[in-house]
mmCIF file of C-alpha atoms in Angstrom:
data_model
loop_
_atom_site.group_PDB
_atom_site.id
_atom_site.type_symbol
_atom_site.label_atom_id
_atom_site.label_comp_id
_atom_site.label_asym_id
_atom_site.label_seq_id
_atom_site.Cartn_x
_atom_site.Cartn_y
_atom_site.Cartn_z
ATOM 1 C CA UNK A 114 11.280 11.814 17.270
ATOM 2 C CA UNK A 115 10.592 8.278 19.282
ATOM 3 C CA UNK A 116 7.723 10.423 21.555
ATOM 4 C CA UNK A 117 6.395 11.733 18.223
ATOM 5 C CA UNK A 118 5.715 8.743 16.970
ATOM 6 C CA UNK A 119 4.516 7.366 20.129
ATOM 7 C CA UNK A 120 1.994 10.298 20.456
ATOM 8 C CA UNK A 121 0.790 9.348 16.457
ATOM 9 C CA UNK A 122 0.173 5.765 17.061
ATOM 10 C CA UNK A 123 -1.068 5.955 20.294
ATOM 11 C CA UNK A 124 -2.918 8.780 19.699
ATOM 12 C CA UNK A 125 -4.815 7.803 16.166
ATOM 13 C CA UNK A 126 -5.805 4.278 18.082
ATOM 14 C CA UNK A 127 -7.180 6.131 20.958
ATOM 15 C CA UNK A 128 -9.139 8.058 18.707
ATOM 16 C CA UNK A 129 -10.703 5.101 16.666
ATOM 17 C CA UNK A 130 -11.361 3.433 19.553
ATOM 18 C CA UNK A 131 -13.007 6.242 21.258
ATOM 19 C CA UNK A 132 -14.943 6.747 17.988
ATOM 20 C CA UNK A 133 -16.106 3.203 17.886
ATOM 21 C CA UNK A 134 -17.557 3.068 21.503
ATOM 22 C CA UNK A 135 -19.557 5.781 20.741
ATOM 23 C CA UNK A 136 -20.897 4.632 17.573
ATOM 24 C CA UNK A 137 -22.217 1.435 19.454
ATOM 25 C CA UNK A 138 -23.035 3.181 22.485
ATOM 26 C CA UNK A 139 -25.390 4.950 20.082
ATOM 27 C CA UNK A 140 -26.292 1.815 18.071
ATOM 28 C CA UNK A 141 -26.874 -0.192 21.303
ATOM 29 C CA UNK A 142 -29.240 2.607 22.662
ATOM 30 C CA UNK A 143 -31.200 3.048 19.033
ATOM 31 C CA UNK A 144 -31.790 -0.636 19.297
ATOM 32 C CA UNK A 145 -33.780 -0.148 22.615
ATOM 33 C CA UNK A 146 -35.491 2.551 21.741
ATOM 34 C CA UNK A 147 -36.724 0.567 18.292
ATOM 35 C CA UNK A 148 -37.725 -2.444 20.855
ATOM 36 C CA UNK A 149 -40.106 -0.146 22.706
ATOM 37 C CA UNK A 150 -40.659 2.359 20.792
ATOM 38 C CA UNK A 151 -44.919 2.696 20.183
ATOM 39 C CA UNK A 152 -46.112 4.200 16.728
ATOM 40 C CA UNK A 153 -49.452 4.947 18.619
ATOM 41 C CA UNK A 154 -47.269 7.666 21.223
ATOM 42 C CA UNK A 155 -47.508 9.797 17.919
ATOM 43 C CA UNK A 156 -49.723 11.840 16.347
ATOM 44 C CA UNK A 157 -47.173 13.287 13.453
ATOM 45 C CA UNK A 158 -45.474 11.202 10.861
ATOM 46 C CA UNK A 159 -42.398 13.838 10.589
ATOM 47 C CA UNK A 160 -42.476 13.244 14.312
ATOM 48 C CA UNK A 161 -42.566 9.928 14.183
ATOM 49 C CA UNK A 162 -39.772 10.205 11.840
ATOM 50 C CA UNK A 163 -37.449 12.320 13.487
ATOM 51 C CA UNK A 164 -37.550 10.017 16.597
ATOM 52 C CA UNK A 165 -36.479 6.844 14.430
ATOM 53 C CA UNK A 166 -33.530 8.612 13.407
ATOM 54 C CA UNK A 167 -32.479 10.338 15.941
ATOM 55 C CA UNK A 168 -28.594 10.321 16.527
ATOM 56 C CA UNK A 169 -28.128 7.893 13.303
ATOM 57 C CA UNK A 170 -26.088 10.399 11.679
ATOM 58 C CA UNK A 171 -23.004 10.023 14.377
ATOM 59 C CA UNK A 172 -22.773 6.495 13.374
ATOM 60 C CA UNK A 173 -22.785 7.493 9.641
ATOM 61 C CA UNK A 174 -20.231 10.190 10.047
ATOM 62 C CA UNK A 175 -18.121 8.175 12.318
ATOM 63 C CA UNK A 176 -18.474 5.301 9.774
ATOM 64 C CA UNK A 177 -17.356 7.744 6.798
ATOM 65 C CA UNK A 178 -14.588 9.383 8.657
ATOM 66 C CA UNK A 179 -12.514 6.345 10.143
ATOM 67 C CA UNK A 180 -11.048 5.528 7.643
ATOM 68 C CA UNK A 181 -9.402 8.431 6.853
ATOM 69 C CA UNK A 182 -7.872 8.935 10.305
ATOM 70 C CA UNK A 183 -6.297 5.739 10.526
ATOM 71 C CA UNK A 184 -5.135 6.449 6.910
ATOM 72 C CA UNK A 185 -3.809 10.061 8.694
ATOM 73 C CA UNK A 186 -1.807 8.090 10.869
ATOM 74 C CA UNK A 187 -0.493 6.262 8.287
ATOM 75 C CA UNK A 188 0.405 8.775 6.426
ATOM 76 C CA UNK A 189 2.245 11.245 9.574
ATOM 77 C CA UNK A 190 3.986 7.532 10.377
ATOM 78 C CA UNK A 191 5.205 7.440 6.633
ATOM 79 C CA UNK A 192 6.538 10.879 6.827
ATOM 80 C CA UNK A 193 8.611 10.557 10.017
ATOM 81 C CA UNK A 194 9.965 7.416 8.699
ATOM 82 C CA UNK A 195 11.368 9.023 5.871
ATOM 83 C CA UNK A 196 12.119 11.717 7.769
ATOM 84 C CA UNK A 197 14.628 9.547 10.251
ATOM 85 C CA UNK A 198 16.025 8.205 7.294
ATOM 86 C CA UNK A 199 16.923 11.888 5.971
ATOM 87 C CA UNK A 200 19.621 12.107 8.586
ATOM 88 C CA UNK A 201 20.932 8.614 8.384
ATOM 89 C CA UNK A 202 23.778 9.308 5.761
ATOM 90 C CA UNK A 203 24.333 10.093 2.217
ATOM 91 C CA UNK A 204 23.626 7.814 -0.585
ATOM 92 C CA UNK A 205 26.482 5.076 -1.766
ATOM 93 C CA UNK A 206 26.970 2.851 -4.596
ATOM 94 C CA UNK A 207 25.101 -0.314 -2.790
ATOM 95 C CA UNK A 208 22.870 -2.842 -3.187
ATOM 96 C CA UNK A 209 19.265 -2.856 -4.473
ATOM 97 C CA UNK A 210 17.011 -4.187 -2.169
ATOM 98 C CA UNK A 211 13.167 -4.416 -2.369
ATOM 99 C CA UNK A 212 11.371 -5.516 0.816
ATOM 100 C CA UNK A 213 8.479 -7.294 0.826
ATOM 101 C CA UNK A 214 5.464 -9.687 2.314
ATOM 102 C CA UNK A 215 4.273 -10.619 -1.214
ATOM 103 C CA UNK A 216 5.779 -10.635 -4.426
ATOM 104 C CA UNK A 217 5.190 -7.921 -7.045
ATOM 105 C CA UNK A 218 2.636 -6.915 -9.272
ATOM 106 C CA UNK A 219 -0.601 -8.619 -7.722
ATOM 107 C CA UNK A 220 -1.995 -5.024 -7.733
ATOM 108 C CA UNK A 221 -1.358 -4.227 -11.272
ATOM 109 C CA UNK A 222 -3.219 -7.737 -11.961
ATOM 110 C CA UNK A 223 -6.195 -6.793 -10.505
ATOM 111 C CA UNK A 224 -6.531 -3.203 -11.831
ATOM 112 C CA UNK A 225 -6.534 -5.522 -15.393
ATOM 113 C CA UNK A 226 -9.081 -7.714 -13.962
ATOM 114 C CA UNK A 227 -11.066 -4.749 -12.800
ATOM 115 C CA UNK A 228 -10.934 -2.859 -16.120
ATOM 116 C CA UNK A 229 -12.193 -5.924 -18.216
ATOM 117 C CA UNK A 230 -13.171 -9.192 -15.591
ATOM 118 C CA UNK A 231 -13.909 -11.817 -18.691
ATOM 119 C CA UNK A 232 -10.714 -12.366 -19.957
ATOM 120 C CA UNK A 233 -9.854 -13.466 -16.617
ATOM 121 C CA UNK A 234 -12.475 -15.827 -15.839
ATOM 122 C CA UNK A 235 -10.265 -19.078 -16.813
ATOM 123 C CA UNK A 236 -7.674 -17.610 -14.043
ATOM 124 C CA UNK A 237 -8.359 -19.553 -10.379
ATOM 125 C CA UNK A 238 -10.815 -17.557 -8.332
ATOM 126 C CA UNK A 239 -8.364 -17.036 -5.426
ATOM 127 C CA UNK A 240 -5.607 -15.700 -7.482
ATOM 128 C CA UNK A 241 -8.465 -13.472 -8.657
ATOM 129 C CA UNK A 242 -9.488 -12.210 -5.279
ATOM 130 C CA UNK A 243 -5.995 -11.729 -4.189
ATOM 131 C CA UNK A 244 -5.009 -9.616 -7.306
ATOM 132 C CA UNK A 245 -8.542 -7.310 -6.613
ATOM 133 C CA UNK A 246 -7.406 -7.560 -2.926
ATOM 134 C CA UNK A 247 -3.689 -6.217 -3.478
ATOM 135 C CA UNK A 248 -5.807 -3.671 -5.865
ATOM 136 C CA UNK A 249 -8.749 -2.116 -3.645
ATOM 137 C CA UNK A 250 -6.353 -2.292 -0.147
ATOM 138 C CA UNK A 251 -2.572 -2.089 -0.334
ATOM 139 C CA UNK A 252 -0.672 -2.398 2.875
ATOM 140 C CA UNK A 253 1.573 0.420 3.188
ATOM 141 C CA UNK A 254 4.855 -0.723 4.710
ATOM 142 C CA UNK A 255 5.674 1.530 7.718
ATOM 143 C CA UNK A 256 6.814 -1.244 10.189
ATOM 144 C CA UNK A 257 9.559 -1.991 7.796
ATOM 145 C CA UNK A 258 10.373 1.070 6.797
ATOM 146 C CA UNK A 259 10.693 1.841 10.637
ATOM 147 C CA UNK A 260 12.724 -1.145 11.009
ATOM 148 C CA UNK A 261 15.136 0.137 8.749
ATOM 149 C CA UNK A 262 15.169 3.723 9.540
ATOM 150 C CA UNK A 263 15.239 3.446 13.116
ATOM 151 C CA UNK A 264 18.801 1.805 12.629
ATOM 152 C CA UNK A 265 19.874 3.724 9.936
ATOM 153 C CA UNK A 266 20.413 0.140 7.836
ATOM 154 C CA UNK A 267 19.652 2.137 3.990
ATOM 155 C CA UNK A 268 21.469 5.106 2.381
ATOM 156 C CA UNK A 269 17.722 5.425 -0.426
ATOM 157 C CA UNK A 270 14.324 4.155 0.476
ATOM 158 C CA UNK A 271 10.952 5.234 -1.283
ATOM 159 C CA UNK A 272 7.617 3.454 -2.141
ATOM 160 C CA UNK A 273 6.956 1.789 -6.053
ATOM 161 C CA UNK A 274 3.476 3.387 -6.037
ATOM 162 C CA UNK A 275 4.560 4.498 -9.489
ATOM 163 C CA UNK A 276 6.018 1.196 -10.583
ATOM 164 C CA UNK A 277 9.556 -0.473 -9.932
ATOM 165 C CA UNK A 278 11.300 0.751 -13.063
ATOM 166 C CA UNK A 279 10.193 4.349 -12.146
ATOM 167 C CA UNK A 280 10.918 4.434 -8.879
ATOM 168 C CA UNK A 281 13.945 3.230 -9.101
ATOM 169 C CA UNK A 282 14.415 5.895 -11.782
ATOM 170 C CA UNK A 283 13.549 8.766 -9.459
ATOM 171 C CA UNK A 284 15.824 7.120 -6.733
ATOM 172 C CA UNK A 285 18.730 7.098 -9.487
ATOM 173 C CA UNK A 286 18.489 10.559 -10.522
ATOM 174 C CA UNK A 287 18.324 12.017 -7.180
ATOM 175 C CA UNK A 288 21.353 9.891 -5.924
ATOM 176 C CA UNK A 289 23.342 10.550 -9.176
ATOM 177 C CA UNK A 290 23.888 7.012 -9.707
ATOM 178 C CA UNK A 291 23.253 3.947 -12.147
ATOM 179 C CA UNK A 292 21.162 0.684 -11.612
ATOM 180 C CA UNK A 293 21.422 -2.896 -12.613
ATOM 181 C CA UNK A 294 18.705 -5.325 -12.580
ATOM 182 C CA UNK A 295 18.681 -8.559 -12.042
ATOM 183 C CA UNK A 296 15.633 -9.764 -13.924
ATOM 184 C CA UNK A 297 15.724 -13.427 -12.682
ATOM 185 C CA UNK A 298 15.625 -11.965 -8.842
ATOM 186 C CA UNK A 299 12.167 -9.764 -9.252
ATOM 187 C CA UNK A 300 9.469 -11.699 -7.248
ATOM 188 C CA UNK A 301 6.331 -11.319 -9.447
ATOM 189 C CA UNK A 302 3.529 -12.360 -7.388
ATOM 190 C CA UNK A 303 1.477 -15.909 -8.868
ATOM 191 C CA UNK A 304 -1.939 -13.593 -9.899
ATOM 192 C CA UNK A 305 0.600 -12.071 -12.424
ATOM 193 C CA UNK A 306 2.240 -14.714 -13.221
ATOM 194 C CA UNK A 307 -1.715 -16.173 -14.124
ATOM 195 C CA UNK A 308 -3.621 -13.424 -15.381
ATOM 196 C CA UNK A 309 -1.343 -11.242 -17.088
ATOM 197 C CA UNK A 310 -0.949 -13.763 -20.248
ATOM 198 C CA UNK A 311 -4.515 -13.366 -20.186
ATOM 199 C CA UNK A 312 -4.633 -9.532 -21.340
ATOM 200 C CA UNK A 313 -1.479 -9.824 -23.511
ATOM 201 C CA UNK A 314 0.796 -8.704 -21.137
ATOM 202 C CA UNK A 315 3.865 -10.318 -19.570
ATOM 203 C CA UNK A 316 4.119 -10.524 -15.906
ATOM 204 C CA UNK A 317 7.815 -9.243 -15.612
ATOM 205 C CA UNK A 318 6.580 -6.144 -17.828
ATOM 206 C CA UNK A 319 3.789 -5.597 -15.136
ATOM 207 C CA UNK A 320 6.476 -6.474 -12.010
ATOM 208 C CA UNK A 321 8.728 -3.828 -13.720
ATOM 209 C CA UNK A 322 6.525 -1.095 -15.055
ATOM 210 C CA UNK A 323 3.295 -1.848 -13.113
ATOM 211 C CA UNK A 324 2.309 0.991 -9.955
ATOM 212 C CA UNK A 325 0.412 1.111 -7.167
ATOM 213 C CA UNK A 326 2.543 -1.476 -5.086
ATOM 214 C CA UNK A 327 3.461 0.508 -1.910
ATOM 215 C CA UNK A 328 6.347 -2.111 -1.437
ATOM 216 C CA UNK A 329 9.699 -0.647 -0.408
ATOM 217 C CA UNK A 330 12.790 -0.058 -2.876
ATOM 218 C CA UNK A 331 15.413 0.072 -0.373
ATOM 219 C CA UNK A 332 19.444 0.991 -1.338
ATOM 220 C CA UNK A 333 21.948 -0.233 1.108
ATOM 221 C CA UNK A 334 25.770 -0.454 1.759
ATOM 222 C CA UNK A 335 27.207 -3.810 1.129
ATOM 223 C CA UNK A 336 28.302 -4.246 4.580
ATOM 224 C CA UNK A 337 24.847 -3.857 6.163
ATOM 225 C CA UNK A 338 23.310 -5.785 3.687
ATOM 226 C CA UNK A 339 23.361 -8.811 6.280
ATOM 227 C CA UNK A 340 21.933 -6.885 9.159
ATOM 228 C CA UNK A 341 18.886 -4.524 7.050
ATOM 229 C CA UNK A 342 17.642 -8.513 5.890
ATOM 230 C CA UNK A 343 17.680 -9.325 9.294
ATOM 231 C CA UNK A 344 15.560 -6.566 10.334
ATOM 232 C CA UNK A 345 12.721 -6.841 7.620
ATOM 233 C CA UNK A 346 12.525 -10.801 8.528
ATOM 234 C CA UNK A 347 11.915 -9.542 11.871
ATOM 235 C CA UNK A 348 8.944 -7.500 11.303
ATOM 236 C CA UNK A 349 7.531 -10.308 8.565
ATOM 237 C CA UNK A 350 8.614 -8.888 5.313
ATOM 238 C CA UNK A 351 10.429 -11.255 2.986
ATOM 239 C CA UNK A 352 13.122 -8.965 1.273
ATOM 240 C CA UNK A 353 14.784 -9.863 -1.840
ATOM 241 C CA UNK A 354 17.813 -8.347 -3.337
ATOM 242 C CA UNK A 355 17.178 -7.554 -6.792
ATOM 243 C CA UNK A 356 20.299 -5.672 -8.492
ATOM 244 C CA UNK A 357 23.171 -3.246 -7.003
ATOM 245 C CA UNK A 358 23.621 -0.102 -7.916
ATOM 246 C CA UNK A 359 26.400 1.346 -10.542
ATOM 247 C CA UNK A 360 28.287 4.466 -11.833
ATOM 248 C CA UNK A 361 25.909 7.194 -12.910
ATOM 249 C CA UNK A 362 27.152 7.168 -17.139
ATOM 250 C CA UNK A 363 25.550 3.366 -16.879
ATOM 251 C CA UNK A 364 22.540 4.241 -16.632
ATOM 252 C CA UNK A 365 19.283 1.950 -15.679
ATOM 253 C CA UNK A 366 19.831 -1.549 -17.538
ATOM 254 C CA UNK A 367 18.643 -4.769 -16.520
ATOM 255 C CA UNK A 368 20.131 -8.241 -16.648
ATOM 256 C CA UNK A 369 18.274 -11.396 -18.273
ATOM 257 C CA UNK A 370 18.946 -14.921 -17.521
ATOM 258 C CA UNK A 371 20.849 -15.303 -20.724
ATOM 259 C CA UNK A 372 23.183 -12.726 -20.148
ATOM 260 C CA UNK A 373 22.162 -9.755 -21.644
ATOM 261 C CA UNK A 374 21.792 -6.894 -20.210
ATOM 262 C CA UNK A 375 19.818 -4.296 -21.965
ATOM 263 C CA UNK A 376 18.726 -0.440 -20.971
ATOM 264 C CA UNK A 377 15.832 -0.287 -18.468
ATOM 265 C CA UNK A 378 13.272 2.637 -19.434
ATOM 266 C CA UNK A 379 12.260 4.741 -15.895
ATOM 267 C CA UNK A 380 8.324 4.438 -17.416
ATOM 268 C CA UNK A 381 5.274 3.111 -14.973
ATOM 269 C CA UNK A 382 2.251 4.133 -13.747
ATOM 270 C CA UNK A 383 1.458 7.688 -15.169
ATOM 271 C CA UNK A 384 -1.610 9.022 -12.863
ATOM 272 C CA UNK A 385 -1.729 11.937 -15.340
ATOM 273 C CA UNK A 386 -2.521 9.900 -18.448
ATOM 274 C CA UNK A 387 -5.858 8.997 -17.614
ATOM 275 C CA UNK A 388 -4.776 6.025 -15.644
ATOM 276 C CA UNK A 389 -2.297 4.256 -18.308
ATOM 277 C CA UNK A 390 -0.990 1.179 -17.328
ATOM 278 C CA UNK A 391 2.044 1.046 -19.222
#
């Protein structure tokens, strides 16, 4: 599995770079050509045309078609990530982890801010930028999902592209067990914290129920809990545990700073309802 991965890495930067000296091999050689290139020489227009284009349409393609390799690689390093952590164990009754490099729901801030920019305007411009930022290109988070697969530190571990509360939802129901939440531990990133007053919404509502994150919702064993920490600070993520996990007749619930703990609907981003933030 460790050469796989090696050949994926190695292999998609290889690539891009190999792409990328050929597109300015090509640019470097259509800029000499433009220096001494003489209108005069010809005698056709579509000639003339044809020569000032020639080869442009490797550096378009190459351009268009990048990003979508390195995205393949991110994708294939994704998979055997999860894949590693198939064989690592079965799932316990363990702590909730989420591991991150920024807090929650800057993305879900700037897909408001993108749907209706005015009612934002009062909101600092940076927190603005990094909410469109978080929006327009997540980071997934491979080298910490690596970290944690590769030593077999979670018994659960699965992106919130669909929102905390759902993921956490699907992670429940396929590990036939219950959640607890503890509301005061979810990092909600400032931009919520700013702009989400701003459209009505409340920014725990938006950490909770908000997708498109690509953070990591992580279940571990209470006696690794020490050592899976460790590893994420290693590889710059700043993980925070945010419940523990319970008998499967308790069901989803989350606990408020008062006290209470009430049920915790599995609801967030529904791609099939014409892009409903709920």
């Amino acid at each position: 599995m460790d050469s796989l991965k090696n050949v994926i890495d190695y292999g998609v930067i290889g690539l891009l770079l190999a792409l990328s000296i050929w597109a300015v091999a090509v640019a470097v050689e259509r800029w000499l050509f433009y220096r001494r290139v003489d209108p005069a020489q010809f005698h056709d227009l579509h000639l003339f045309e044809i020569a000032l284009t020639k080869r442009l349409v490797i550096i378009g393609t190459i351009a268009a078609n990048a990003p979508y390799i390195g995205l393949l690689g991110t994708v294939l390093g994704i998979m055997l990530t999860f894949q590693t952590m198939g064989t690592s164990g079965t799932m316990a009754v363990s702590t909730i982890m989420i591991g991150l490099s920024l807090a929650l729901k800057a993305t879900a801030a700037g897909l408001l801010v993108a749907r209706d920019p005015k009612r934002a305007e009062g909101a600092a411009q940076s927190l603005r930028q990094q909410a469109h930022g978080a929006m327009v290109t997540p980071t997934p988070r491979v080298e910490a999902g690596r970290a944690l697969a590769s030593g077999r530190l979670v018994t659960a571990m699965l992106d919130i592209s669909d929102g905390l509360a759902a993921d956490l939802g699907h992670l429940c129901e396929r590990s036939g067990v219950g959640a607890e939440l503890d509301a005061s531990r979810i990092p909600i990133h400032p931009a919520a914290v700013e702009i989400a007053p701003r459209y009505g919404r409340e920014p725990l509502m938006l950490a909770l129920h908000g997708g498109e994150d690509y953070h990591l919702l992580c279940a571990l064993a209470p006696d690794r809990r020490d050592e899976a920490l460790a590893a994420l600070r290693a590889v710059g993520c700043a993980p925070v545990v945010i419940g523990r996990l319970t008998a499967p007749e308790a069901g989803m619930t989350i606990r408020y700073e008062d006290g209470s703990v009430q049920p915790l609907a599995a609801t967030g981003w529904d791609h099939l309802s014409q892009g409903r933030l709920v």
